[in-house]
C-alpha positions as protocol buffer text, in pm:
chain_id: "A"
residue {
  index: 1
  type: UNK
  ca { x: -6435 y: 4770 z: -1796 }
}
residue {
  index: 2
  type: UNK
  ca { x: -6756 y: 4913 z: -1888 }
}
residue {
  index: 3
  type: UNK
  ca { x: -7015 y: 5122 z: -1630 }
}
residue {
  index: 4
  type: UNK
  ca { x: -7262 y: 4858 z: -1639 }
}
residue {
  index: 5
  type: UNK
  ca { x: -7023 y: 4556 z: -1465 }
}
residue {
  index: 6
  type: UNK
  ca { x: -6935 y: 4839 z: -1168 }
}
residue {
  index: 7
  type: UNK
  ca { x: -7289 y: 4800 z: -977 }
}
residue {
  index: 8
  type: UNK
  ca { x: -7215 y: 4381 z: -1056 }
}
residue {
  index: 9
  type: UNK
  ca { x: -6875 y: 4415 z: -902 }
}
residue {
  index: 10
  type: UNK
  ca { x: -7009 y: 4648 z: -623 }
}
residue {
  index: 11
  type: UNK
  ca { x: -7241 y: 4366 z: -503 }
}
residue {
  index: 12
  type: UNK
  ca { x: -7023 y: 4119 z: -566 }
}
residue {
  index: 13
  type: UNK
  ca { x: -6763 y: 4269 z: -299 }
}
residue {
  index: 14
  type: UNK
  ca { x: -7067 y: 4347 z: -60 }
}
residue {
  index: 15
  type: UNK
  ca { x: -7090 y: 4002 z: -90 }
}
residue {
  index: 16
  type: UNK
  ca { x: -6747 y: 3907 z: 0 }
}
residue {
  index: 17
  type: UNK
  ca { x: -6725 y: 4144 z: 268 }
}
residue {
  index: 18
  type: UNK
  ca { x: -7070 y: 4029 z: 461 }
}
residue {
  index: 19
  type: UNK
  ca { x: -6874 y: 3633 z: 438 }
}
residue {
  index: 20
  type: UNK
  ca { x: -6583 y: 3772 z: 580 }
}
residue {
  index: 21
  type: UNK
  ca { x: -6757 y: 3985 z: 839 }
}
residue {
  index: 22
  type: UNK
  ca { x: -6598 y: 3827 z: 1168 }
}
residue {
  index: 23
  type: UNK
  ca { x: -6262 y: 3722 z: 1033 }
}
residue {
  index: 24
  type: UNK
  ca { x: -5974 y: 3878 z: 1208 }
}
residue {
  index: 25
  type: UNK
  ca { x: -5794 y: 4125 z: 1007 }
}
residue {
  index: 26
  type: UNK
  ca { x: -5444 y: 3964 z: 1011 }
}
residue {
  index: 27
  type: UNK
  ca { x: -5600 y: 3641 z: 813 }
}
residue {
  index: 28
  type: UNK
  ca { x: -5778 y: 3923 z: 540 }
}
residue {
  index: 29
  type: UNK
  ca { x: -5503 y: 3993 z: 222 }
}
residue {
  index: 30
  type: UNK
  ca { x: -5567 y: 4127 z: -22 }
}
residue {
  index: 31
  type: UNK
  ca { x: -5438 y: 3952 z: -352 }
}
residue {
  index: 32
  type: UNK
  ca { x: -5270 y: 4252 z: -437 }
}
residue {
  index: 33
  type: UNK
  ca { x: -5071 y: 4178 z: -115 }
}
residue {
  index: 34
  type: UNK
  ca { x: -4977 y: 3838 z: -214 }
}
residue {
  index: 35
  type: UNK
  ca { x: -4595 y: 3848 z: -268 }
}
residue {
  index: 36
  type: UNK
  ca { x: -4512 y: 3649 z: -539 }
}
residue {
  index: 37
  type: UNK
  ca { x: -4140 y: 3744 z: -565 }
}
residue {
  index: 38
  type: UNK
  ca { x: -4064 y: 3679 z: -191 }
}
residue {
  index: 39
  type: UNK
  ca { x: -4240 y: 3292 z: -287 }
}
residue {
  index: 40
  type: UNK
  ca { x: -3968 y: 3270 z: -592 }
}
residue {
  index: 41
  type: UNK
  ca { x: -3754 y: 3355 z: -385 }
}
residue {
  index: 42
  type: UNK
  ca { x: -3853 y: 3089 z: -138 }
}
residue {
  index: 43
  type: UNK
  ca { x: -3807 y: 2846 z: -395 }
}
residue {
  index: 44
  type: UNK
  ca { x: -3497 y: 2964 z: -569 }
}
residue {
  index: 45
  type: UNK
  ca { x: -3329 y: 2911 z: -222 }
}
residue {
  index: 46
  type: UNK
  ca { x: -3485 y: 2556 z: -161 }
}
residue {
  index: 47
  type: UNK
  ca { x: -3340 y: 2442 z: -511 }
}
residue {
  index: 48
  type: UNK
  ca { x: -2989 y: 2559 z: -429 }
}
residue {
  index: 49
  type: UNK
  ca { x: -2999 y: 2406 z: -129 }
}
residue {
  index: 50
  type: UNK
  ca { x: -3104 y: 2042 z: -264 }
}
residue {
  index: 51
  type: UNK
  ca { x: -2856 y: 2091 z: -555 }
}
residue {
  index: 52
  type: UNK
  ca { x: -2578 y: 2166 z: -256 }
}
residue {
  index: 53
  type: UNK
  ca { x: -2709 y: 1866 z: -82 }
}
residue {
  index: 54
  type: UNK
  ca { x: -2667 y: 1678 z: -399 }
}
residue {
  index: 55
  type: UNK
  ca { x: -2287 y: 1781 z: -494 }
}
residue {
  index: 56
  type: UNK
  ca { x: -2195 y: 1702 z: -103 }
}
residue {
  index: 57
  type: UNK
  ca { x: -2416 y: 1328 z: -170 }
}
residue {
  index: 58
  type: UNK
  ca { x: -2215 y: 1263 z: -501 }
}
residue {
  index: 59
  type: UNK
  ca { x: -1839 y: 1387 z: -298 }
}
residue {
  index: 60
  type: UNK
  ca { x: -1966 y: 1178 z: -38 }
}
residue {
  index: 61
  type: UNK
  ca { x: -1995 y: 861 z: -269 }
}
residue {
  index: 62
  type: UNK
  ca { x: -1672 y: 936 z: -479 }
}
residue {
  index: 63
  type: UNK
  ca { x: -1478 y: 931 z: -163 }
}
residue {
  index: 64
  type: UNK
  ca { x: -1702 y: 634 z: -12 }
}
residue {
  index: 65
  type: UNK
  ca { x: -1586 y: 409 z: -371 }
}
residue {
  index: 66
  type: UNK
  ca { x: -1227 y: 556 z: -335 }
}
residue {
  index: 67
  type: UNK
  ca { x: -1166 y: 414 z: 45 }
}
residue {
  index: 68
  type: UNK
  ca { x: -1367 y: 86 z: -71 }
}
residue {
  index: 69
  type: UNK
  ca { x: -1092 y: 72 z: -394 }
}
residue {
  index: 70
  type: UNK
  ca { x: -808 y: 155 z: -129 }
}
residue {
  index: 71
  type: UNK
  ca { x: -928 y: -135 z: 108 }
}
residue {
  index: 72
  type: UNK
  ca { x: -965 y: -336 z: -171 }
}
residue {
  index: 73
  type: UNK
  ca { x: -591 y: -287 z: -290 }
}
residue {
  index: 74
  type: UNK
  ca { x: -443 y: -323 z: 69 }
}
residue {
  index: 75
  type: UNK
  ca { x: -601 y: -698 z: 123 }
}
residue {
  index: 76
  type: UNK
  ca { x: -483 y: -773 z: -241 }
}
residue {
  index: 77
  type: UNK
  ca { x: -145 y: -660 z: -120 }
}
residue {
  index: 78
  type: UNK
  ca { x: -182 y: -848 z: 215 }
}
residue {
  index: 79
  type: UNK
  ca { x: -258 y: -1152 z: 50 }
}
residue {
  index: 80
  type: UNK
  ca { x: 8 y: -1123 z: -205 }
}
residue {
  index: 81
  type: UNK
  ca { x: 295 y: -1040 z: 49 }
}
residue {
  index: 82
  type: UNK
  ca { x: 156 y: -1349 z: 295 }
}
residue {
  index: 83
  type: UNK
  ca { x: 180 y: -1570 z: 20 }
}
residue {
  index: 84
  type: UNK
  ca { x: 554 y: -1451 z: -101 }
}
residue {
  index: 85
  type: UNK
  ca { x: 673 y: -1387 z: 242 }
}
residue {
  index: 86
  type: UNK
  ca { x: 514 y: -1695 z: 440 }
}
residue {
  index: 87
  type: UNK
  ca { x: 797 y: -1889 z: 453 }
}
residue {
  index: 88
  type: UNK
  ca { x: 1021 y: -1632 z: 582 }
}
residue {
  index: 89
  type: UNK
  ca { x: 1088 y: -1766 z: 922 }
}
residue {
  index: 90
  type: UNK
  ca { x: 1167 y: -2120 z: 814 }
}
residue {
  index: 91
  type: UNK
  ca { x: 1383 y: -1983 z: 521 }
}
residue {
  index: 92
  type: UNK
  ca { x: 1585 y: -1818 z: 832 }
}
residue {
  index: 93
  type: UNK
  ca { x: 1611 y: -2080 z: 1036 }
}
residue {
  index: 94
  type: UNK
  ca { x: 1721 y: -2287 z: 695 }
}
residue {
  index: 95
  type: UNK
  ca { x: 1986 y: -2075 z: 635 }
}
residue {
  index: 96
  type: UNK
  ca { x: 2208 y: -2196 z: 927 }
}
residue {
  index: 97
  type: UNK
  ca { x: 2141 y: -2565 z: 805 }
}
residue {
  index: 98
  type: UNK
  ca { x: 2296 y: -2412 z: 456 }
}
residue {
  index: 99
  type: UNK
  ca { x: 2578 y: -2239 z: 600 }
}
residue {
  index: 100
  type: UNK
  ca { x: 2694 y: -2556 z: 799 }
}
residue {
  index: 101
  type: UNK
  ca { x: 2648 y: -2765 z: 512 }
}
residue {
  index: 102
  type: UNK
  ca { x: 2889 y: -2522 z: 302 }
}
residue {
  index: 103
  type: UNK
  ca { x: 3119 y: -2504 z: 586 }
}
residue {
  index: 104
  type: UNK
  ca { x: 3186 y: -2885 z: 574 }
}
residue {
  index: 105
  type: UNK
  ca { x: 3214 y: -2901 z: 164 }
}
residue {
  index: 106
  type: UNK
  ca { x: 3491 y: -2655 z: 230 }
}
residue {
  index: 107
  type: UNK
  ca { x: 3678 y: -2820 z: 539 }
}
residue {
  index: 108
  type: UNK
  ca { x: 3711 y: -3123 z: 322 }
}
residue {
  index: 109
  type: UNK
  ca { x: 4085 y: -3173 z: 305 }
}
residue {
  index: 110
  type: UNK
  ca { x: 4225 y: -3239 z: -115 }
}
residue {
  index: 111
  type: UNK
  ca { x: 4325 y: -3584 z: -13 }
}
residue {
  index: 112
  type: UNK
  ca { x: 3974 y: -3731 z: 95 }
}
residue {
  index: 113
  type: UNK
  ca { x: 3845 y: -3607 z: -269 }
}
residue {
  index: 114
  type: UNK
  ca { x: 4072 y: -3821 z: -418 }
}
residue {
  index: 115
  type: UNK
  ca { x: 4026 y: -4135 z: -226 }
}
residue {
  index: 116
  type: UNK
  ca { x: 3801 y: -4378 z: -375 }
}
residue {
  index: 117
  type: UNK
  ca { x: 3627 y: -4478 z: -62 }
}
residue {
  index: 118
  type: UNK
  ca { x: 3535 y: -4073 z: 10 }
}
residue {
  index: 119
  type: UNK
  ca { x: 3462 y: -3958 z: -303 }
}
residue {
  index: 120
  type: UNK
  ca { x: 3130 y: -4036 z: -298 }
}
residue {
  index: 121
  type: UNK
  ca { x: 3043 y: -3926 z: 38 }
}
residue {
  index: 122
  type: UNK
  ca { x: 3185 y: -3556 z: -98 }
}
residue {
  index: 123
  type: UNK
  ca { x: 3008 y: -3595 z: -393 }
}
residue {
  index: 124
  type: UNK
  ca { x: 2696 y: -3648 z: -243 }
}
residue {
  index: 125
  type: UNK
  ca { x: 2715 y: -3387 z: 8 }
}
residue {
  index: 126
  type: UNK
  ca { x: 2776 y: -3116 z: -270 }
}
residue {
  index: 127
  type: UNK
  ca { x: 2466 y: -3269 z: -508 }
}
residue {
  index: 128
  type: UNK
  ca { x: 2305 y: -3196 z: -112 }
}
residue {
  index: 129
  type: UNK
  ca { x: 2371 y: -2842 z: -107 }
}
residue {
  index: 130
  type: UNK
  ca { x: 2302 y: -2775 z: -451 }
}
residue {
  index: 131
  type: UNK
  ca { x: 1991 y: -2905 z: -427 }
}
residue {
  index: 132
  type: UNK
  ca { x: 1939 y: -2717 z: -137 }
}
residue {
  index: 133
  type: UNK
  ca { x: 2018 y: -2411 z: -297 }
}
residue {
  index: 134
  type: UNK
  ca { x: 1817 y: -2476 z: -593 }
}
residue {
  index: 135
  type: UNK
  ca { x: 1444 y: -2549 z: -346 }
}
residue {
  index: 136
  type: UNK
  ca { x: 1550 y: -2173 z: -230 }
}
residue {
  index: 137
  type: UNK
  ca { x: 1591 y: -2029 z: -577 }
}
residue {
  index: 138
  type: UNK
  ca { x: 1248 y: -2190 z: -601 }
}
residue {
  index: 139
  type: UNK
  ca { x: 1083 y: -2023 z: -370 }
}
residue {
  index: 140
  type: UNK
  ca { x: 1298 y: -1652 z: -434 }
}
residue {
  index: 141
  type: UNK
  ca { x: 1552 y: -1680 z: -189 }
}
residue {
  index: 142
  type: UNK
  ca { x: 1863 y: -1609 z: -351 }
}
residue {
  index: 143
  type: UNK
  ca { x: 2234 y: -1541 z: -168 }
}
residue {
  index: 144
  type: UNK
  ca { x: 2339 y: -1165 z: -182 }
}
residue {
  index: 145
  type: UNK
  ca { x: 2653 y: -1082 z: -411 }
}
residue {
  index: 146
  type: UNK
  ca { x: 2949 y: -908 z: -187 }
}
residue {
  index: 147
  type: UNK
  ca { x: 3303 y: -950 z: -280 }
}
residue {
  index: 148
  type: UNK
  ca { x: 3451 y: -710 z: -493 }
}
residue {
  index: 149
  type: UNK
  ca { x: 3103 y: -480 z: -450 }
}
residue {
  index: 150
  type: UNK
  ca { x: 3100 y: -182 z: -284 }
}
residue {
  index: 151
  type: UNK
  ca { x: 2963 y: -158 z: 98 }
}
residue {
  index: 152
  type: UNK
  ca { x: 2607 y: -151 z: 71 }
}
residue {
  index: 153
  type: UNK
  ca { x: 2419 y: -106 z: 430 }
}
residue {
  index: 154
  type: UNK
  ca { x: 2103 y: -247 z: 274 }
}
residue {
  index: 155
  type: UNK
  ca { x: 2255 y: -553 z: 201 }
}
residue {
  index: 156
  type: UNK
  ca { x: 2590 y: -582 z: 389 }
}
residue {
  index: 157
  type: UNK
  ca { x: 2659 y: -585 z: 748 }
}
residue {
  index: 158
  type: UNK
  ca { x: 3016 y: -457 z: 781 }
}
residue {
  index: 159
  type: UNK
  ca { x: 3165 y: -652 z: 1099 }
}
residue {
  index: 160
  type: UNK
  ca { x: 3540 y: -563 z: 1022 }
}
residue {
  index: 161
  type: UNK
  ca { x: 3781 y: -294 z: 828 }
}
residue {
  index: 162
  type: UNK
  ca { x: 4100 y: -494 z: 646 }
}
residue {
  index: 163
  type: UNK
  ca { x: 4366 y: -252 z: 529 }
}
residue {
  index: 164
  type: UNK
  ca { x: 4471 y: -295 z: 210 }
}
residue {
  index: 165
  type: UNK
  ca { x: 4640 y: -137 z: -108 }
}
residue {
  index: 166
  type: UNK
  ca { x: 4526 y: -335 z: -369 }
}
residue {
  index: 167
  type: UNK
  ca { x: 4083 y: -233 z: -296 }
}
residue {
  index: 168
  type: UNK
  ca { x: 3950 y: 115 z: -268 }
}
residue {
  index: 169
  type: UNK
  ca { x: 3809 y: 183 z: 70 }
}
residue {
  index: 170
  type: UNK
  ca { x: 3450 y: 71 z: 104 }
}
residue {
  index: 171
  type: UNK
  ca { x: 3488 y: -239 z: -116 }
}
residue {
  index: 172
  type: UNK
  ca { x: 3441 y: -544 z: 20 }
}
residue {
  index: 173
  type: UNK
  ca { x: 3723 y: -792 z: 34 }
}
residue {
  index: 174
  type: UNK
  ca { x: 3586 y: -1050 z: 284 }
}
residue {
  index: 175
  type: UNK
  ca { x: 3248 y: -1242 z: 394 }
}
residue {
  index: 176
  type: UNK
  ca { x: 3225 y: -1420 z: 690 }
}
residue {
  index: 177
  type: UNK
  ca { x: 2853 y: -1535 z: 658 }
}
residue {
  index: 178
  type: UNK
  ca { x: 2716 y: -1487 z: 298 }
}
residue {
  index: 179
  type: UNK
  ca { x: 2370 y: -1302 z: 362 }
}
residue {
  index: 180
  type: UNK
  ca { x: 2011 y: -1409 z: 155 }
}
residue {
  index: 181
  type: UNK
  ca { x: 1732 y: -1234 z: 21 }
}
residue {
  index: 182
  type: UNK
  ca { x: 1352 y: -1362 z: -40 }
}
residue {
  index: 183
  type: UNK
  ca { x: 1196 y: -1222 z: -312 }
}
residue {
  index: 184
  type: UNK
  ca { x: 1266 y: -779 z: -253 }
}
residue {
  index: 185
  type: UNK
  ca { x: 1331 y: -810 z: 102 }
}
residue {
  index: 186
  type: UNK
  ca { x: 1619 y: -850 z: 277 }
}
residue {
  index: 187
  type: UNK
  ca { x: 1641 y: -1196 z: 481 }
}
residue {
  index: 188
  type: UNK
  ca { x: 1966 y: -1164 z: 628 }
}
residue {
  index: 189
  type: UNK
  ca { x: 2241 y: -965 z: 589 }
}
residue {
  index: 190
  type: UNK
  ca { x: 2634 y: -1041 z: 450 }
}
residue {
  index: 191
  type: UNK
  ca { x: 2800 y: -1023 z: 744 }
}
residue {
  index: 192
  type: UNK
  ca { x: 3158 y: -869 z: 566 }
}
residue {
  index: 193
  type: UNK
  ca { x: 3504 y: -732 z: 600 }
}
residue {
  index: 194
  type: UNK
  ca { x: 3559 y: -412 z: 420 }
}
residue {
  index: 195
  type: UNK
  ca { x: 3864 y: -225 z: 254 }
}
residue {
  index: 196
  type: UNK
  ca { x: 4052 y: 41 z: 444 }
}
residue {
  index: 197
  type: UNK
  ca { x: 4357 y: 215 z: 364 }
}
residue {
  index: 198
  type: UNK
  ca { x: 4666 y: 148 z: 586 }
}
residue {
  index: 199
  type: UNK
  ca { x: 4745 y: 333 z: 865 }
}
């Protein structure tokens, strides 16, 4: 800066200073004062923040979509099971009309199967039953193997132990009510006699 811009600059802050002549000193800085780092600072802080704010916003929506997907599944999964399972308590309540049924195919004596007049009273009481059995293979309710199987609690109810030689113990070598599943659940159990070894 040259000598003959210091009387310019001289009255130019004589200037300044008469316009400012009143002002309280706190509100006077000088620019030299101005803190610029503290201000970048400032800012540098602000911008973390929002960028915090953002990463909690996206979490936030990732597990927001993940319950809505969960929700979504679990009414699927409602809906399914109603629709498989629905008939559940009239498939129970079938099931005695079944075991009847099979109960008087078997205490048919030999001697009415033969006689001419009978024969077709037997025969249609069996094409009953199978049909029967055939509407519940229709709608997944099948009977529950158990002789000859080993004792299985999911399944098999055991009501009885029969000592015996000729089974291992555990296997089951009588049913007194055959038991019935619909579809993967268990509708009622085999209610069964099971293998011990004599006393």
């Amino acid at each position: 800066m040259s000598d003959n811009n210091k009387p310019q600059d001289d009255a130019a802050n004589e200037d300044v200073k008469a316009e400012l002549k009143g002002v309280p000193e706190e509100f006077l800085t000088d620019d030299d004062e101005l803190e610029a780092p503290e201000a970048d600072a400032d800012m540098t802080e602000a911008l973390e923040a929002l960028r915090r704010d953002l990463d909690e916003a996206k979490q936030e929506v990732l597990y927001a979509k993940a319950d809505t997907q969960n929700v979504r599944r679990r009414a699927e999964k409602d809906v399914k099971d109603a629709r498989n399972y629905a008939a559940t308590g009239f498939a129970r309540d079938i099931l005695s009309v079944a075991d009847n049924l099979s109960r008087a195919i078997q205490t048919i004596p030999e001697s009415l199967r033969e006689d001419e007049k009978m024969k077709n009273l037997v025969i249609g009481i069996e094409a009953t039953q199978r049909e029967l059995e055939k509407v519940f293979k229709q709608h997944g309710i099948e009977r529950i193997a158990a002789m000859g199987l080993p004792l299985d609690p999911n399944q098999h109810q055991a009501m009885m132990e029969v000592p015996t030689e000729e089974q291992e113990p555990g296997t089951i070598v009588q049913e007194m009510q055959s038991g019935w599943m619909i579809k993967d659940r268990l509708l009622r159990p085999a209610m069964v006699g099971v293998a011990k070894k004599p006393d």
